mmCIF file of C-alpha atoms in Angstrom:
data_model
loop_
_atom_site.group_PDB
_atom_site.id
_atom_site.type_symbol
_atom_site.label_atom_id
_atom_site.label_comp_id
_atom_site.label_asym_id
_atom_site.label_seq_id
_atom_site.Cartn_x
_atom_site.Cartn_y
_atom_site.Cartn_z
ATOM 1 C CA VAL E 1 113.879 56.070 130.383
ATOM 2 C CA LEU E 2 115.033 59.291 132.614
ATOM 3 C CA ASN E 3 116.886 58.785 135.765
ATOM 4 C CA PRO E 4 117.395 62.102 137.400
ATOM 5 C CA GLU E 5 119.335 61.666 140.761
ATOM 6 C CA VAL E 6 117.233 62.968 143.766
ATOM 7 C CA ASN E 7 118.694 63.544 147.323
ATOM 8 C CA ILE E 8 116.961 63.226 150.441
ATOM 9 C CA THR E 9 118.170 64.282 153.947
ATOM 10 C CA ASP E 10 116.674 62.019 156.836
ATOM 11 C CA PHE E 11 116.970 63.349 160.191
ATOM 12 C CA GLY E 12 120.746 63.451 160.680
ATOM 13 C CA TYR E 13 121.228 59.985 159.048
ATOM 14 C CA GLY E 14 122.761 61.519 156.210
ATOM 15 C CA ALA E 15 121.989 61.973 152.692
ATOM 16 C CA LEU E 16 120.122 59.143 150.728
ATOM 17 C CA ALA E 17 120.478 58.947 147.041
ATOM 18 C CA TYR E 18 118.291 57.122 144.677
ATOM 19 C CA TYR E 19 117.002 57.326 141.318
ATOM 20 C CA LYS E 20 113.594 57.884 140.344
ATOM 21 C CA ASN E 21 112.517 55.954 137.199
ATOM 22 C CA PHE E 22 110.176 57.571 134.628
ATOM 23 C CA ASN E 23 108.726 54.917 132.086
ATOM 24 C CA GLN E 24 107.515 57.664 129.818
ATOM 25 C CA SER E 25 109.100 58.127 126.363
ATOM 26 C CA THR E 26 109.911 61.045 124.851
ATOM 27 C CA ASN E 27 108.609 60.133 121.303
ATOM 28 C CA VAL E 28 105.320 62.114 120.988
ATOM 29 C CA LYS E 29 103.233 62.239 117.845
ATOM 30 C CA THR E 30 100.342 64.657 117.178
ATOM 31 C CA PHE E 31 97.529 63.638 114.950
ATOM 32 C CA GLY E 32 94.542 66.225 114.250
ATOM 33 C CA LEU E 33 90.979 65.553 113.938
ATOM 34 C CA LYS E 34 88.317 67.271 111.959
ATOM 35 C CA ALA E 35 84.451 66.849 112.072
ATOM 36 C CA THR E 36 82.629 68.614 109.431
ATOM 37 C CA ASP E 37 79.246 67.740 110.402
ATOM 38 C CA ARG E 38 77.130 66.652 113.548
ATOM 39 C CA ALA E 39 77.574 62.943 112.928
ATOM 40 C CA GLU E 40 81.286 63.281 112.434
ATOM 41 C CA ILE E 41 81.516 65.604 115.627
ATOM 42 C CA VAL E 42 79.490 62.879 117.537
ATOM 43 C CA SER E 43 81.960 60.168 116.028
ATOM 44 C CA MET E 44 85.049 62.248 116.942
ATOM 45 C CA LEU E 45 83.450 62.593 120.490
ATOM 46 C CA LYS E 46 83.157 58.711 120.818
ATOM 47 C CA PHE E 47 86.407 58.306 119.687
ATOM 48 C CA ILE E 48 88.076 60.626 122.176
ATOM 49 C CA ASN E 49 86.004 59.204 124.941
ATOM 50 C CA TYR E 50 87.203 55.807 123.915
ATOM 51 C CA LEU E 51 91.034 56.795 124.292
ATOM 52 C CA ASN E 52 89.702 57.311 128.132
ATOM 53 C CA GLY E 53 92.802 59.751 128.391
ATOM 54 C CA MET E 54 95.936 58.252 129.303
ATOM 55 C CA GLN E 55 94.521 55.039 130.516
ATOM 56 C CA ARG E 56 93.930 53.265 127.077
ATOM 57 C CA GLU E 57 96.703 51.963 125.079
ATOM 58 C CA ILE E 58 96.194 51.778 121.251
ATOM 59 C CA TYR E 59 98.308 51.226 118.158
ATOM 60 C CA VAL E 60 99.427 54.157 116.206
ATOM 61 C CA PRO E 61 101.125 54.091 112.954
ATOM 62 C CA THR E 62 104.337 55.867 112.118
ATOM 63 C CA PHE E 63 103.030 57.081 108.839
ATOM 64 C CA GLN E 64 106.558 56.376 107.217
ATOM 65 C CA ARG E 65 107.856 53.989 104.691
ATOM 66 C CA ASP E 66 109.300 51.693 107.066
ATOM 67 C CA PHE E 67 108.923 48.497 104.759
ATOM 68 C CA GLU E 68 109.512 48.742 101.213
ATOM 69 C CA PRO E 69 107.936 45.469 99.286
ATOM 70 C CA LEU E 70 110.337 44.346 96.549
ATOM 71 C CA ALA E 71 107.533 42.400 94.622
ATOM 72 C CA ASN E 72 103.621 42.715 94.235
ATOM 73 C CA ILE E 73 101.609 41.223 97.433
ATOM 74 C CA THR E 74 98.705 39.071 96.619
ATOM 75 C CA ASP E 75 95.756 39.051 98.776
ATOM 76 C CA VAL E 76 96.486 35.530 100.680
ATOM 77 C CA GLN E 77 100.164 36.435 100.858
ATOM 78 C CA THR E 78 101.813 35.903 104.654
ATOM 79 C CA GLU E 79 105.449 36.400 103.772
ATOM 80 C CA ILE E 80 106.593 39.518 101.977
ATOM 81 C CA GLN E 81 110.261 40.594 100.658
ATOM 82 C CA VAL E 82 111.397 43.762 101.525
ATOM 83 C CA GLU E 83 114.330 46.107 101.357
ATOM 84 C CA ASN E 84 116.714 45.090 104.051
ATOM 85 C CA LYS E 85 116.788 48.052 106.449
ATOM 86 C CA GLY E 86 117.762 46.544 109.502
ATOM 87 C CA LEU E 87 114.028 45.781 110.318
ATOM 88 C CA THR E 88 115.193 42.442 112.191
ATOM 89 C CA GLU E 89 117.167 44.755 114.933
ATOM 90 C CA ILE E 90 114.550 47.444 115.061
ATOM 91 C CA ALA E 91 111.794 44.745 116.043
ATOM 92 C CA ASP E 92 113.894 43.306 118.539
ATOM 93 C CA SER E 93 115.149 46.167 120.125
ATOM 94 C CA ASP E 94 111.917 48.276 120.104
ATOM 95 C CA GLY E 95 109.506 45.336 120.540
ATOM 96 C CA LEU E 96 107.535 46.205 117.775
ATOM 97 C CA ASN E 97 105.336 43.434 116.289
ATOM 98 C CA ARG E 98 102.605 45.271 114.330
ATOM 99 C CA VAL E 99 102.365 46.650 110.704
ATOM 100 C CA ALA E 100 99.719 48.555 108.915
ATOM 101 C CA MET E 101 99.390 49.068 105.080
ATOM 102 C CA LEU E 102 97.909 52.341 104.600
ATOM 103 C CA TYR E 103 96.472 53.688 101.095
ATOM 104 C CA LEU E 104 96.299 57.320 100.301
ATOM 105 C CA ASN E 105 92.563 57.146 99.903
ATOM 106 C CA GLY E 106 91.994 56.196 103.435
ATOM 107 C CA ASP E 107 91.965 52.355 103.440
ATOM 108 C CA PHE E 108 93.882 50.445 105.844
ATOM 109 C CA TYR E 109 94.645 47.063 106.703
ATOM 110 C CA TYR E 110 96.930 45.556 109.444
ATOM 111 C CA ALA E 111 98.986 42.292 110.749
ATOM 112 C CA ALA E 112 100.985 41.086 113.520
ATOM 113 C CA ILE E 113 104.572 39.849 112.579
ATOM 114 C CA THR E 114 105.480 36.423 113.148
ATOM 115 C CA SER E 115 109.388 36.812 112.384
ATOM 116 C CA ILE E 116 111.592 38.840 110.290
ATOM 117 C CA VAL E 117 114.524 37.338 108.787
ATOM 118 C CA GLU E 118 117.450 38.627 106.888
ATOM 119 C CA THR E 119 117.446 36.605 103.722
ATOM 120 C CA SER E 120 120.581 38.460 102.026
ATOM 121 C CA ALA E 121 122.351 41.792 102.191
ATOM 122 C CA THR E 122 119.637 43.428 100.331
ATOM 123 C CA VAL E 123 116.426 41.537 101.519
ATOM 124 C CA GLU E 124 114.321 40.662 104.674
ATOM 125 C CA THR E 125 111.425 38.655 104.780
ATOM 126 C CA VAL E 126 108.781 39.540 106.559
ATOM 127 C CA THR E 127 106.126 36.598 107.968
ATOM 128 C CA LEU E 128 102.716 37.850 109.205
ATOM 129 C CA THR E 129 100.108 36.045 111.098
ATOM 130 C CA THR E 130 97.553 36.754 108.950
ATOM 131 C CA ALA E 131 97.837 38.028 105.128
ATOM 132 C CA PHE E 132 96.511 41.857 104.418
ATOM 133 C CA GLY E 133 93.557 40.285 102.311
ATOM 134 C CA VAL E 134 94.225 42.764 99.431
ATOM 135 C CA ALA E 135 96.146 42.342 96.202
ATOM 136 C CA VAL E 136 98.956 45.068 95.794
ATOM 137 C CA ASN E 137 100.769 46.202 92.848
ATOM 138 C CA ILE E 138 103.657 48.106 93.871
ATOM 139 C CA GLU E 139 103.980 50.132 90.711
ATOM 140 C CA THR E 140 100.708 51.525 90.483
ATOM 141 C CA ASP E 141 98.985 51.392 93.804
ATOM 142 C CA ASP E 142 99.523 54.725 96.294
ATOM 143 C CA PHE E 143 100.468 52.895 99.535
ATOM 144 C CA PHE E 144 102.821 52.283 102.013
ATOM 145 C CA ILE E 145 103.829 49.665 105.033
ATOM 146 C CA CYS E 146 104.624 51.116 108.299
ATOM 147 C CA TRP E 147 105.123 50.012 111.845
ATOM 148 C CA LEU E 148 102.372 50.133 114.517
ATOM 149 C CA PHE E 149 103.374 51.373 117.959
ATOM 150 C CA LYS E 150 101.719 51.224 121.449
ATOM 151 C CA ALA E 151 100.666 54.638 122.437
ATOM 152 C CA CYS E 152 98.428 56.467 124.764
ATOM 153 C CA LEU E 153 97.378 60.054 125.019
ATOM 154 C CA LEU E 154 99.945 62.449 126.582
ATOM 155 C CA SER E 155 97.232 64.099 128.562
ATOM 156 C CA ASP E 156 93.811 63.063 130.213
ATOM 157 C CA GLN E 157 92.373 66.541 128.614
ATOM 158 C CA VAL E 158 91.884 66.947 125.130
ATOM 159 C CA ASP E 159 90.931 70.772 123.621
ATOM 160 C CA ILE E 160 88.259 70.606 121.201
ATOM 161 C CA GLN E 161 87.546 73.937 119.163
ATOM 162 C CA TYR E 162 84.228 74.616 117.775
ATOM 163 C CA ARG E 163 84.272 76.994 114.727
ATOM 164 C CA ASN E 164 80.766 77.478 112.645
ATOM 165 C CA LYS E 165 79.786 73.771 111.938
ATOM 166 C CA TYR E 166 83.238 72.206 112.443
ATOM 167 C CA ALA E 167 85.170 70.720 115.270
ATOM 168 C CA TYR E 168 88.927 70.393 115.546
ATOM 169 C CA ALA E 169 90.844 68.614 118.009
ATOM 170 C CA MET E 170 94.795 67.680 118.199
ATOM 171 C CA LEU E 171 95.564 64.610 119.988
ATOM 172 C CA ASN E 172 99.102 63.914 121.439
ATOM 173 C CA PHE E 173 100.064 60.538 121.447
ATOM 174 C CA ARG E 174 103.130 59.047 123.907
ATOM 175 C CA GLU E 175 104.431 56.059 122.873
ATOM 176 C CA THR E 176 104.424 53.309 125.461
ATOM 177 C CA GLN E 177 106.958 51.005 126.925
ATOM 178 C CA ALA E 178 106.810 47.449 124.823
#
């Protein structure tokens, strides 16, 4: 939160000092969209319209390996043992409570977190409200688990470029306060 000091002089009564609060995060992530045919262009335009500029808050993945599972995950498992990275403090301080499991082929699954408990110096137990619904082999599957954070578009205006039969758009998302 930025708090720049602002001074105002009020008709001889003296200088009044107050702090103007900006609840805008400086954490901005940029994502590109590409549509290769008319149907994809329509879907892209519907998605951009759904975002409603800066008005709609959505969950955006960090696209980082925030959680490192220590064992395979079953399709009904709601408790996952992960490498201890201080996730308890991160969740408490940032108000994060959602995770996504993303596969490199484009499949994704998400869940809300009930709790994160430090089990030992090397292990944390993450409890989900619902299972991901897919079995994971940590040795062979191309996946990662990351935080989902609340964000909205940084601007009400989106620039869409059309070239030949393709459409491109770069969307800047601003993290919102938890």
